[in-house]
Amino acid sequence: MANPPTRAWQRMLSGRRLDLLDPSPLDVEIEDIAHGLARVARWNGQTKGEHAFSVAQHCVLVERLTADLNPRLAREARLMALLHDAPEYVVGDLISPFKAAVGIDYKGFELKLLAAIHLRFGLPAKAPAALQPLFKKADTLSAYYEATQLAGFEPAEARRYFGVPPKSLKTPRLVPLPTAEAQGQFLERFRRLSG
């Protein structure tokens, strides 16, 4: 008797079945993304506060920092910044050292899922090359602020790993939110940017 094929799909609360190996934009719903991201903890949950600092909150922060770095950025680019970690609603937030140790093409896997997410919301499958350094800078700035305010890093240590934030940026005050609030915050930003 042959072994049944390995299940490679995830059932979402919306009822969708997302094939992880061949994700379809038709199986992507923003409510599923917001729900999942609000429940995924940054820093493997090793943060201060009553609640975890979620990937949903991180995504909202990265979108804000992207806009602060380039105030004339088009709404479409800001939406891509908000969705930069959207694949984590399915695969979780593996810390960078663990991704390097996994031994599979984890980045390729995430990019395939991100392309399906982008297409679902009318965005290019891949962010334009000119925007990628901006998104990376905002993501790194977010990591610096999260590290120093929530994850116990001393500023000198955080600067070594994440660089020095520009003095022109106003330092955000980070407060980990309850899951429902983080989910609502993410959905509200998505609706404003996609409206």
Tab-separated table of N, CA, C and O in Angstrom, residues 40-160:
chain	number	residue	atom	x	y	z
A	40	VAL	N	1.911	35.868	16.097
A	40	VAL	CA	3.309	35.456	15.958
A	40	VAL	C	4.171	36.483	16.685
A	40	VAL	O	4.094	37.679	16.408
A	41	ALA	N	4.977	36.006	17.618
A	41	ALA	CA	5.808	36.884	18.439
A	41	ALA	C	7.152	37.153	17.769
A	41	ALA	O	7.798	36.239	17.272
A	42	ARG	N	7.547	38.407	17.792
A	42	ARG	CA	8.910	38.779	17.390
A	42	ARG	C	9.868	38.344	18.494
A	42	ARG	O	9.482	38.177	19.644
A	43	TRP	N	11.135	38.149	18.155
A	43	TRP	CA	12.187	37.832	19.116
A	43	TRP	C	11.868	36.537	19.886
A	43	TRP	O	12.230	36.384	21.038
A	44	ASN	N	11.151	35.627	19.242
A	44	ASN	CA	10.734	34.368	19.879
A	44	ASN	C	10.035	34.611	21.209
A	44	ASN	O	10.098	33.798	22.126
A	45	GLY	N	9.360	35.758	21.321
A	45	GLY	CA	8.622	36.082	22.537
A	45	GLY	C	9.469	36.621	23.667
A	45	GLY	O	8.961	36.922	24.743
A	46	GLN	N	10.759	36.776	23.431
A	46	GLN	CA	11.671	37.240	24.477
A	46	GLN	C	11.689	38.766	24.525
A	46	GLN	O	12.699	39.420	24.247
A	47	THR	N	10.538	39.331	24.872
A	47	THR	CA	10.396	40.781	24.945
A	47	THR	C	9.715	41.164	26.258
A	47	THR	O	9.014	40.360	26.868
A	48	LYS	N	9.921	42.416	26.645
A	48	LYS	CA	9.321	42.950	27.867
A	48	LYS	C	7.842	43.224	27.638
A	48	LYS	O	7.414	43.500	26.522
A	49	GLY	N	7.101	43.197	28.723
A	49	GLY	CA	5.695	43.568	28.656
A	49	GLY	C	4.774	42.389	28.887
A	49	GLY	O	5.182	41.232	28.848
A	50	GLU	N	3.531	42.724	29.113
A	50	GLU	CA	2.512	41.715	29.389
A	50	GLU	C	2.201	40.884	28.153
A	50	GLU	O	1.813	39.725	28.250
A	51	HIS	N	2.362	41.481	26.977
A	51	HIS	CA	2.044	40.811	25.723
A	51	HIS	C	3.306	40.695	24.869
A	51	HIS	O	4.248	41.458	25.041
A	52	ALA	N	3.287	39.768	23.940
A	52	ALA	CA	4.378	39.660	22.966
A	52	ALA	C	4.281	40.824	21.987
A	52	ALA	O	3.193	41.335	21.722
A	53	PHE	N	5.421	41.242	21.470
A	53	PHE	CA	5.422	42.217	20.382
A	53	PHE	C	5.254	41.402	19.107
A	53	PHE	O	6.121	40.618	18.728
A	54	SER	N	4.128	41.565	18.455
A	54	SER	CA	3.766	40.694	17.335
A	54	SER	C	4.362	41.149	16.014
A	54	SER	O	4.752	42.305	15.845
A	55	VAL	N	4.381	40.233	15.080
A	55	VAL	CA	4.806	40.556	13.715
A	55	VAL	C	3.840	41.564	13.103
A	55	VAL	O	4.244	42.417	12.312
A	56	ALA	N	2.568	41.515	13.484
A	56	ALA	CA	1.603	42.516	12.983
A	56	ALA	C	2.047	43.915	13.387
A	56	ALA	O	2.057	44.839	12.553
A	57	GLN	N	2.429	44.092	14.652
A	57	GLN	CA	2.906	45.399	15.101
A	57	GLN	C	4.199	45.787	14.397
A	57	GLN	O	4.390	46.951	14.025
A	58	HIS	N	5.082	44.812	14.230
A	58	HIS	CA	6.340	45.066	13.523
A	58	HIS	C	6.062	45.562	12.103
A	58	HIS	O	6.691	46.519	11.639
A	59	CYS	N	5.140	44.932	11.405
A	59	CYS	CA	4.827	45.329	10.029
A	59	CYS	C	4.287	46.750	9.965
A	59	CYS	O	4.642	47.520	9.065
A	60	VAL	N	3.437	47.117	10.923
A	60	VAL	CA	2.904	48.482	10.975
A	60	VAL	C	4.048	49.464	11.228
A	60	VAL	O	4.115	50.534	10.600
A	61	LEU	N	4.961	49.101	12.112
A	61	LEU	CA	6.115	49.966	12.401
A	61	LEU	C	7.003	50.118	11.169
A	61	LEU	O	7.438	51.231	10.845
A	62	VAL	N	7.279	49.042	10.467
A	62	VAL	CA	8.127	49.112	9.270
A	62	VAL	C	7.468	49.992	8.210
A	62	VAL	O	8.146	50.807	7.568
A	63	GLU	N	6.178	49.879	8.042
A	63	GLU	CA	5.476	50.747	7.066
A	63	GLU	C	5.626	52.210	7.465
A	63	GLU	O	5.900	53.063	6.632
A	64	ARG	N	5.473	52.496	8.748
A	64	ARG	CA	5.605	53.873	9.226
A	64	ARG	C	7.024	54.386	9.019
A	64	ARG	O	7.243	55.515	8.559
A	65	LEU	N	8.018	53.571	9.355
A	65	LEU	CA	9.412	53.991	9.181
A	65	LEU	C	9.746	54.183	7.703
A	65	LEU	O	10.490	55.099	7.345
A	66	THR	N	9.194	53.335	6.849
A	66	THR	CA	9.397	53.485	5.406
A	66	THR	C	8.884	54.843	4.947
A	66	THR	O	9.557	55.557	4.198
A	67	ALA	N	7.690	55.211	5.420
A	67	ALA	CA	7.112	56.507	5.053
A	67	ALA	C	7.912	57.661	5.645
A	67	ALA	O	8.059	58.709	5.010
A	68	ASP	N	8.447	57.477	6.857
A	68	ASP	CA	9.270	58.529	7.467
A	68	ASP	C	10.568	58.730	6.679
A	68	ASP	O	11.039	59.856	6.527
A	69	LEU	N	11.140	57.648	6.186
A	69	LEU	CA	12.376	57.731	5.408
A	69	LEU	C	12.151	58.337	4.024
A	69	LEU	O	13.045	58.968	3.467
A	70	ASN	N	10.963	58.114	3.472
A	70	ASN	CA	10.632	58.635	2.150
A	70	ASN	C	9.175	59.098	2.153
A	70	ASN	O	8.288	58.359	1.747
A	71	PRO	N	8.910	60.330	2.610
A	71	PRO	CA	7.538	60.815	2.760
A	71	PRO	C	6.729	60.878	1.458
A	71	PRO	O	5.505	60.889	1.494
A	72	ARG	N	7.413	60.904	0.317
A	72	ARG	CA	6.682	60.991	-0.962
A	72	ARG	C	6.387	59.621	-1.568
A	72	ARG	O	5.962	59.528	-2.719
A	73	LEU	N	6.580	58.594	-0.790
A	73	LEU	CA	6.385	57.230	-1.264
A	73	LEU	C	4.925	56.990	-1.635
A	73	LEU	O	4.007	57.398	-0.914
A	74	ALA	N	4.714	56.318	-2.753
A	74	ALA	CA	3.355	56.005	-3.215
A	74	ALA	C	2.681	55.033	-2.254
A	74	ALA	O	3.338	54.243	-1.570
A	75	ARG	N	1.375	55.085	-2.223
A	75	ARG	CA	0.585	54.217	-1.355
A	75	ARG	C	0.869	52.738	-1.638
A	75	ARG	O	0.937	51.924	-0.724
A	76	GLU	N	1.047	52.384	-2.893
A	76	GLU	CA	1.340	50.994	-3.270
A	76	GLU	C	2.647	50.514	-2.621
A	76	GLU	O	2.723	49.394	-2.113
A	77	ALA	N	3.658	51.367	-2.612
A	77	ALA	CA	4.940	51.003	-1.996
A	77	ALA	C	4.784	50.856	-0.483
A	77	ALA	O	5.358	49.948	0.127
A	78	ARG	N	3.987	51.713	0.122
A	78	ARG	CA	3.754	51.608	1.563
A	78	ARG	C	3.003	50.322	1.891
A	78	ARG	O	3.259	49.694	2.924
A	79	LEU	N	2.106	49.918	1.011
A	79	LEU	CA	1.391	48.656	1.220
A	79	LEU	C	2.359	47.480	1.132
A	79	LEU	O	2.280	46.533	1.927
A	80	MET	N	3.302	47.531	0.199
A	80	MET	CA	4.313	46.477	0.115
A	80	MET	C	5.159	46.438	1.398
A	80	MET	O	5.517	45.363	1.876
A	81	ALA	N	5.464	47.616	1.945
A	81	ALA	CA	6.221	47.661	3.200
A	81	ALA	C	5.414	47.019	4.330
A	81	ALA	O	5.958	46.245	5.124
A	82	LEU	N	4.131	47.312	4.396
A	82	LEU	CA	3.282	46.709	5.426
A	82	LEU	C	3.253	45.196	5.302
A	82	LEU	O	3.260	44.473	6.305
A	83	LEU	N	3.255	44.694	4.080
A	83	LEU	CA	3.146	43.247	3.840
A	83	LEU	C	4.500	42.536	3.782
A	83	LEU	O	4.554	41.348	3.477
A	84	HIS	N	5.590	43.241	4.082
A	84	HIS	CA	6.929	42.662	3.875
A	84	HIS	C	7.153	41.342	4.615
A	84	HIS	O	7.887	40.486	4.139
A	85	ASP	N	6.529	41.151	5.769
A	85	ASP	CA	6.670	39.905	6.524
A	85	ASP	C	5.383	39.090	6.535
A	85	ASP	O	5.225	38.185	7.371
A	86	ALA	N	4.478	39.385	5.630
A	86	ALA	CA	3.184	38.692	5.607
A	86	ALA	C	3.302	37.169	5.536
A	86	ALA	O	2.479	36.476	6.139
A	87	PRO	N	4.293	36.588	4.839
A	87	PRO	CA	4.377	35.120	4.828
A	87	PRO	C	4.461	34.495	6.224
A	87	PRO	O	4.119	33.328	6.409
A	88	GLU	N	4.867	35.277	7.200
A	88	GLU	CA	5.010	34.743	8.548
A	88	GLU	C	3.677	34.390	9.187
A	88	GLU	O	3.636	33.729	10.218
A	89	TYR	N	2.562	34.789	8.556
A	89	TYR	CA	1.257	34.385	9.088
A	89	TYR	C	1.076	32.881	8.965
A	89	TYR	O	0.281	32.281	9.682
A	90	VAL	N	1.855	32.264	8.091
A	90	VAL	CA	1.789	30.817	7.891
A	90	VAL	C	3.035	30.131	8.443
A	90	VAL	O	2.939	29.106	9.111
A	91	VAL	N	4.193	30.693	8.184
A	91	VAL	CA	5.449	29.997	8.523
A	91	VAL	C	6.060	30.449	9.845
A	91	VAL	O	7.047	29.879	10.280
A	92	GLY	N	5.474	31.460	10.481
A	92	GLY	CA	6.022	31.948	11.736
A	92	GLY	C	7.209	32.862	11.501
A	92	GLY	O	7.615	33.116	10.371
A	93	ASP	N	7.752	33.371	12.594
A	93	ASP	CA	8.883	34.292	12.528
A	93	ASP	C	10.115	33.587	13.069
A	93	ASP	O	10.376	33.599	14.263
A	94	LEU	N	10.832	32.941	12.177
A	94	LEU	CA	12.091	32.316	12.594
A	94	LEU	C	13.145	33.408	12.715
A	94	LEU	O	13.288	34.236	11.819
A	95	ILE	N	13.872	33.400	13.814
A	95	ILE	CA	14.925	34.392	13.970
A	95	ILE	C	16.020	34.121	12.941
A	95	ILE	O	16.228	32.974	12.532
A	96	SER	N	16.682	35.162	12.507
A	96	SER	CA	17.683	35.060	11.430
A	96	SER	C	18.728	33.976	11.660
A	96	SER	O	19.040	33.222	10.727
A	97	PRO	N	19.277	33.840	12.883
A	97	PRO	CA	20.275	32.777	13.067
A	97	PRO	C	19.704	31.378	12.800
A	97	PRO	O	20.388	30.509	12.272
A	98	PHE	N	18.426	31.167	13.148
A	98	PHE	CA	17.819	29.859	12.919
A	98	PHE	C	17.558	29.627	11.434
A	98	PHE	O	17.765	28.528	10.921
A	99	LYS	N	17.124	30.667	10.713
A	99	LYS	CA	16.910	30.540	9.266
A	99	LYS	C	18.197	30.077	8.587
A	99	LYS	O	18.172	29.244	7.687
A	100	ALA	N	19.315	30.640	9.024
A	100	ALA	CA	20.605	30.269	8.433
A	100	ALA	C	20.953	28.818	8.724
A	100	ALA	O	21.618	28.154	7.921
A	101	ALA	N	20.489	28.311	9.868
A	101	ALA	CA	20.832	26.947	10.268
A	101	ALA	C	19.879	25.887	9.710
A	101	ALA	O	20.207	24.709	9.716
A	102	VAL	N	18.714	26.300	9.212
A	102	VAL	CA	17.704	25.334	8.771
A	102	VAL	C	18.200	24.478	7.612
A	102	VAL	O	17.927	23.289	7.555
A	103	GLY	N	18.909	25.070	6.680
A	103	GLY	CA	19.498	24.291	5.602
A	103	GLY	C	18.629	24.119	4.375
A	103	GLY	O	18.985	23.417	3.453
A	104	ILE	N	17.456	24.741	4.334
A	104	ILE	CA	16.646	24.725	3.112
A	104	ILE	C	16.631	26.147	2.566
A	104	ILE	O	17.057	27.079	3.235
A	105	ASP	N	16.120	26.296	1.376
A	105	ASP	CA	16.025	27.631	0.797
A	105	ASP	C	14.815	28.331	1.410
A	105	ASP	O	13.785	28.516	0.771
A	106	TYR	N	14.957	28.690	2.673
A	106	TYR	CA	13.859	29.292	3.418
A	106	TYR	C	13.440	30.616	2.792
A	106	TYR	O	12.252	30.902	2.673
A	107	LYS	N	14.407	31.417	2.373
A	107	LYS	CA	14.101	32.720	1.770
A	107	LYS	C	13.304	32.534	0.485
A	107	LYS	O	12.335	33.261	0.238
A	108	GLY	N	13.683	31.556	-0.318
A	108	GLY	CA	12.941	31.279	-1.547
A	108	GLY	C	11.509	30.884	-1.269
A	108	GLY	O	10.578	31.290	-1.973
A	109	PHE	N	11.323	30.099	-0.238
A	109	PHE	CA	9.990	29.679	0.191
A	109	PHE	C	9.147	30.895	0.586
A	109	PHE	O	8.011	31.061	0.159
A	110	GLU	N	9.731	31.781	1.404
A	110	GLU	CA	9.024	32.996	1.830
A	110	GLU	C	8.694	33.897	0.636
A	110	GLU	O	7.596	34.465	0.569
A	111	LEU	N	9.642	34.037	-0.286
A	111	LEU	CA	9.419	34.912	-1.446
A	111	LEU	C	8.305	34.395	-2.342
A	111	LEU	O	7.543	35.183	-2.910
A	112	LYS	N	8.188	33.089	-2.474
A	112	LYS	CA	7.115	32.494	-3.276
A	112	LYS	C	5.749	32.814	-2.658
A	112	LYS	O	4.808	33.179	-3.351
A	113	LEU	N	5.677	32.693	-1.356
A	113	LEU	CA	4.441	33.014	-0.653
A	113	LEU	C	4.155	34.514	-0.710
A	113	LEU	O	3.013	34.934	-0.929
A	114	LEU	N	5.183	35.341	-0.565
A	114	LEU	CA	5.004	36.787	-0.647
A	114	LEU	C	4.509	37.202	-2.034
A	114	LEU	O	3.673	38.096	-2.158
A	115	ALA	N	4.998	36.556	-3.079
A	115	ALA	CA	4.530	36.861	-4.436
A	115	ALA	C	3.031	36.601	-4.554
A	115	ALA	O	2.298	37.417	-5.138
A	116	ALA	N	2.550	35.497	-4.002
A	116	ALA	CA	1.112	35.193	-4.045
A	116	ALA	C	0.323	36.244	-3.270
A	116	ALA	O	-0.749	36.686	-3.712
A	117	ILE	N	0.863	36.679	-2.135
A	117	ILE	CA	0.197	37.709	-1.330
A	117	ILE	C	0.138	39.021	-2.109
A	117	ILE	O	-0.909	39.667	-2.193
A	118	HIS	N	1.246	39.421	-2.695
A	118	HIS	CA	1.274	40.654	-3.491
A	118	HIS	C	0.243	40.596	-4.621
A	118	HIS	O	-0.519	41.547	-4.822
A	119	LEU	N	0.240	39.497	-5.353
A	119	LEU	CA	-0.683	39.382	-6.485
A	119	LEU	C	-2.138	39.442	-6.029
A	119	LEU	O	-2.987	40.027	-6.707
A	120	ARG	N	-2.429	38.861	-4.879
A	120	ARG	CA	-3.797	38.872	-4.354
A	120	ARG	C	-4.292	40.293	-4.150
A	120	ARG	O	-5.468	40.592	-4.338
A	121	PHE	N	-3.399	41.193	-3.778
A	121	PHE	CA	-3.802	42.561	-3.484
A	121	PHE	C	-3.398	43.561	-4.570
A	121	PHE	O	-3.291	44.754	-4.317
A	122	GLY	N	-3.175	43.046	-5.782
A	122	GLY	CA	-2.941	43.909	-6.935
A	122	GLY	C	-1.571	44.552	-6.979
A	122	GLY	O	-1.383	45.556	-7.666
A	123	LEU	N	-0.614	43.975	-6.282
A	123	LEU	CA	0.753	44.498	-6.268
A	123	LEU	C	1.625	43.670	-7.201
A	123	LEU	O	1.286	42.525	-7.508
A	124	PRO	N	2.766	44.204	-7.628
A	124	PRO	CA	3.701	43.382	-8.400
A	124	PRO	C	4.146	42.185	-7.558
A	124	PRO	O	4.274	42.299	-6.337
A	125	ALA	N	4.380	41.061	-8.203
A	125	ALA	CA	4.782	39.848	-7.479
A	125	ALA	C	6.017	40.095	-6.619
A	125	ALA	O	6.132	39.567	-5.514
A	126	LYS	N	6.911	40.918	-7.113
A	126	LYS	CA	8.141	41.234	-6.379
A	126	LYS	C	8.262	42.745	-6.281
A	126	LYS	O	8.007	43.462	-7.255
A	127	ALA	N	8.646	43.221	-5.108
A	127	ALA	CA	8.854	44.661	-4.938
A	127	ALA	C	9.938	45.127	-5.898
A	127	ALA	O	10.938	44.423	-6.097
A	128	PRO	N	9.768	46.294	-6.506
A	128	PRO	CA	10.798	46.814	-7.400
A	128	PRO	C	12.151	46.892	-6.692
A	128	PRO	O	12.234	47.208	-5.503
A	129	ALA	N	13.198	46.600	-7.435
A	129	ALA	CA	14.556	46.579	-6.873
A	129	ALA	C	14.908	47.900	-6.198
A	129	ALA	O	15.605	47.913	-5.181
A	130	ALA	N	14.414	49.014	-6.730
A	130	ALA	CA	14.729	50.324	-6.152
A	130	ALA	C	14.142	50.491	-4.750
A	130	ALA	O	14.666	51.269	-3.951
A	131	LEU	N	13.066	49.777	-4.437
A	131	LEU	CA	12.428	49.899	-3.124
A	131	LEU	C	13.017	48.947	-2.086
A	131	LEU	O	12.889	49.184	-0.882
A	132	GLN	N	13.639	47.887	-2.529
A	132	GLN	CA	14.097	46.864	-1.589
A	132	GLN	C	15.089	47.398	-0.555
A	132	GLN	O	14.966	47.069	0.637
A	133	PRO	N	16.064	48.248	-0.909
A	133	PRO	CA	16.961	48.794	0.133
A	133	PRO	C	16.214	49.663	1.157
A	133	PRO	O	16.551	49.650	2.335
A	134	LEU	N	15.197	50.379	0.698
A	134	LEU	CA	14.402	51.203	1.605
A	134	LEU	C	13.660	50.320	2.609
A	134	LEU	O	13.658	50.586	3.819
A	135	PHE	N	13.026	49.254	2.122
A	135	PHE	CA	12.317	48.333	3.006
A	135	PHE	C	13.282	47.673	3.988
A	135	PHE	O	12.975	47.520	5.167
A	136	LYS	N	14.453	47.301	3.504
A	136	LYS	CA	15.446	46.659	4.371
A	136	LYS	C	15.907	47.632	5.453
A	136	LYS	O	16.067	47.255	6.619
A	137	LYS	N	16.119	48.891	5.077
A	137	LYS	CA	16.554	49.896	6.063
A	137	LYS	C	15.480	50.092	7.129
A	137	LYS	O	15.781	50.131	8.326
A	138	ALA	N	14.214	50.195	6.717
A	138	ALA	CA	13.119	50.361	7.680
A	138	ALA	C	12.999	49.139	8.585
A	138	ALA	O	12.763	49.258	9.787
A	139	ASP	N	13.182	47.956	8.009
A	139	ASP	CA	13.122	46.709	8.780
A	139	ASP	C	14.253	46.669	9.809
A	139	ASP	O	14.052	46.289	10.971
A	140	THR	N	15.433	47.093	9.418
A	140	THR	CA	16.589	47.112	10.325
A	140	THR	C	16.407	48.162	11.421
A	140	THR	O	16.743	47.921	12.586
A	141	LEU	N	15.856	49.316	11.062
A	141	LEU	CA	15.563	50.343	12.071
A	141	LEU	C	14.549	49.812	13.082
A	141	LEU	O	14.690	50.022	14.286
A	142	SER	N	13.537	49.137	12.580
A	142	SER	CA	12.539	48.545	13.465
A	142	SER	C	13.210	47.568	14.428
A	142	SER	O	12.928	47.567	15.634
A	143	ALA	N	14.100	46.744	13.902
A	143	ALA	CA	14.808	45.785	14.753
A	143	ALA	C	15.615	46.513	15.827
A	143	ALA	O	15.655	46.072	16.988
A	144	TYR	N	16.247	47.633	15.477
A	144	TYR	CA	17.005	48.403	16.465
A	144	TYR	C	16.090	48.890	17.589
A	144	TYR	O	16.401	48.720	18.780
A	145	TYR	N	14.972	49.517	17.217
A	145	TYR	CA	14.056	50.043	18.232
A	145	TYR	C	13.460	48.916	19.077
A	145	TYR	O	13.327	49.047	20.290
A	146	GLU	N	13.101	47.811	18.451
A	146	GLU	CA	12.565	46.661	19.193
A	146	GLU	C	13.625	46.095	20.134
A	146	GLU	O	13.334	45.771	21.295
A	147	ALA	N	14.849	45.970	19.627
A	147	ALA	CA	15.938	45.402	20.438
A	147	ALA	C	16.199	46.239	21.684
A	147	ALA	O	16.349	45.696	22.787
A	148	THR	N	16.251	47.557	21.526
A	148	THR	CA	16.608	48.423	22.652
A	148	THR	C	15.436	48.672	23.603
A	148	THR	O	15.641	48.838	24.805
A	149	GLN	N	14.219	48.700	23.079
A	149	GLN	CA	13.078	48.991	23.947
A	149	GLN	C	12.428	47.741	24.537
A	149	GLN	O	11.837	47.802	25.616
A	150	LEU	N	12.535	46.624	23.827
A	150	LEU	CA	11.762	45.449	24.239
A	150	LEU	C	12.587	44.191	24.486
A	150	LEU	O	12.192	43.342	25.284
A	151	ALA	N	13.699	44.012	23.762
A	151	ALA	CA	14.411	42.730	23.790
A	151	ALA	C	15.674	42.741	24.655
A	151	ALA	O	16.461	41.804	24.607
A	152	GLY	N	15.879	43.793	25.439
A	152	GLY	CA	16.965	43.797	26.398
A	152	GLY	C	18.352	44.129	25.874
A	152	GLY	O	19.339	43.947	26.586
A	153	PHE	N	18.464	44.617	24.638
A	153	PHE	CA	19.766	44.995	24.083
A	153	PHE	C	20.180	46.354	24.648
A	153	PHE	O	19.372	47.271	24.744
A	154	GLU	N	21.444	46.488	24.961
A	154	GLU	CA	22.015	47.794	25.272
A	154	GLU	C	22.172	48.536	23.941
A	154	GLU	O	22.408	47.906	22.896
A	155	PRO	N	22.076	49.869	23.931
A	155	PRO	CA	22.198	50.610	22.672
A	155	PRO	C	23.480	50.300	21.890
A	155	PRO	O	23.436	50.157	20.664
A	156	ALA	N	24.604	50.160	22.567
A	156	ALA	CA	25.871	49.880	21.864
A	156	ALA	C	25.800	48.528	21.155
A	156	ALA	O	26.273	48.386	20.020
A	157	GLU	N	25.220	47.542	21.806
A	157	GLU	CA	25.074	46.218	21.187
A	157	GLU	C	24.124	46.282	19.988
A	157	GLU	O	24.404	45.718	18.934
A	158	ALA	N	23.012	46.985	20.151
A	158	ALA	CA	22.047	47.109	19.058
A	158	ALA	C	22.663	47.838	17.862
A	158	ALA	O	22.425	47.461	16.710
A	159	ARG	N	23.464	48.873	18.143
A	159	ARG	CA	24.124	49.594	17.040
A	159	ARG	C	25.061	48.678	16.279
A	159	ARG	O	25.170	48.764	15.052
A	160	ARG	N	25.723	47.771	16.970
A	160	ARG	CA	26.652	46.833	16.325
A	160	ARG	C	25.908	45.924	15.342
A	160	ARG	O	26.404	45.624	14.272
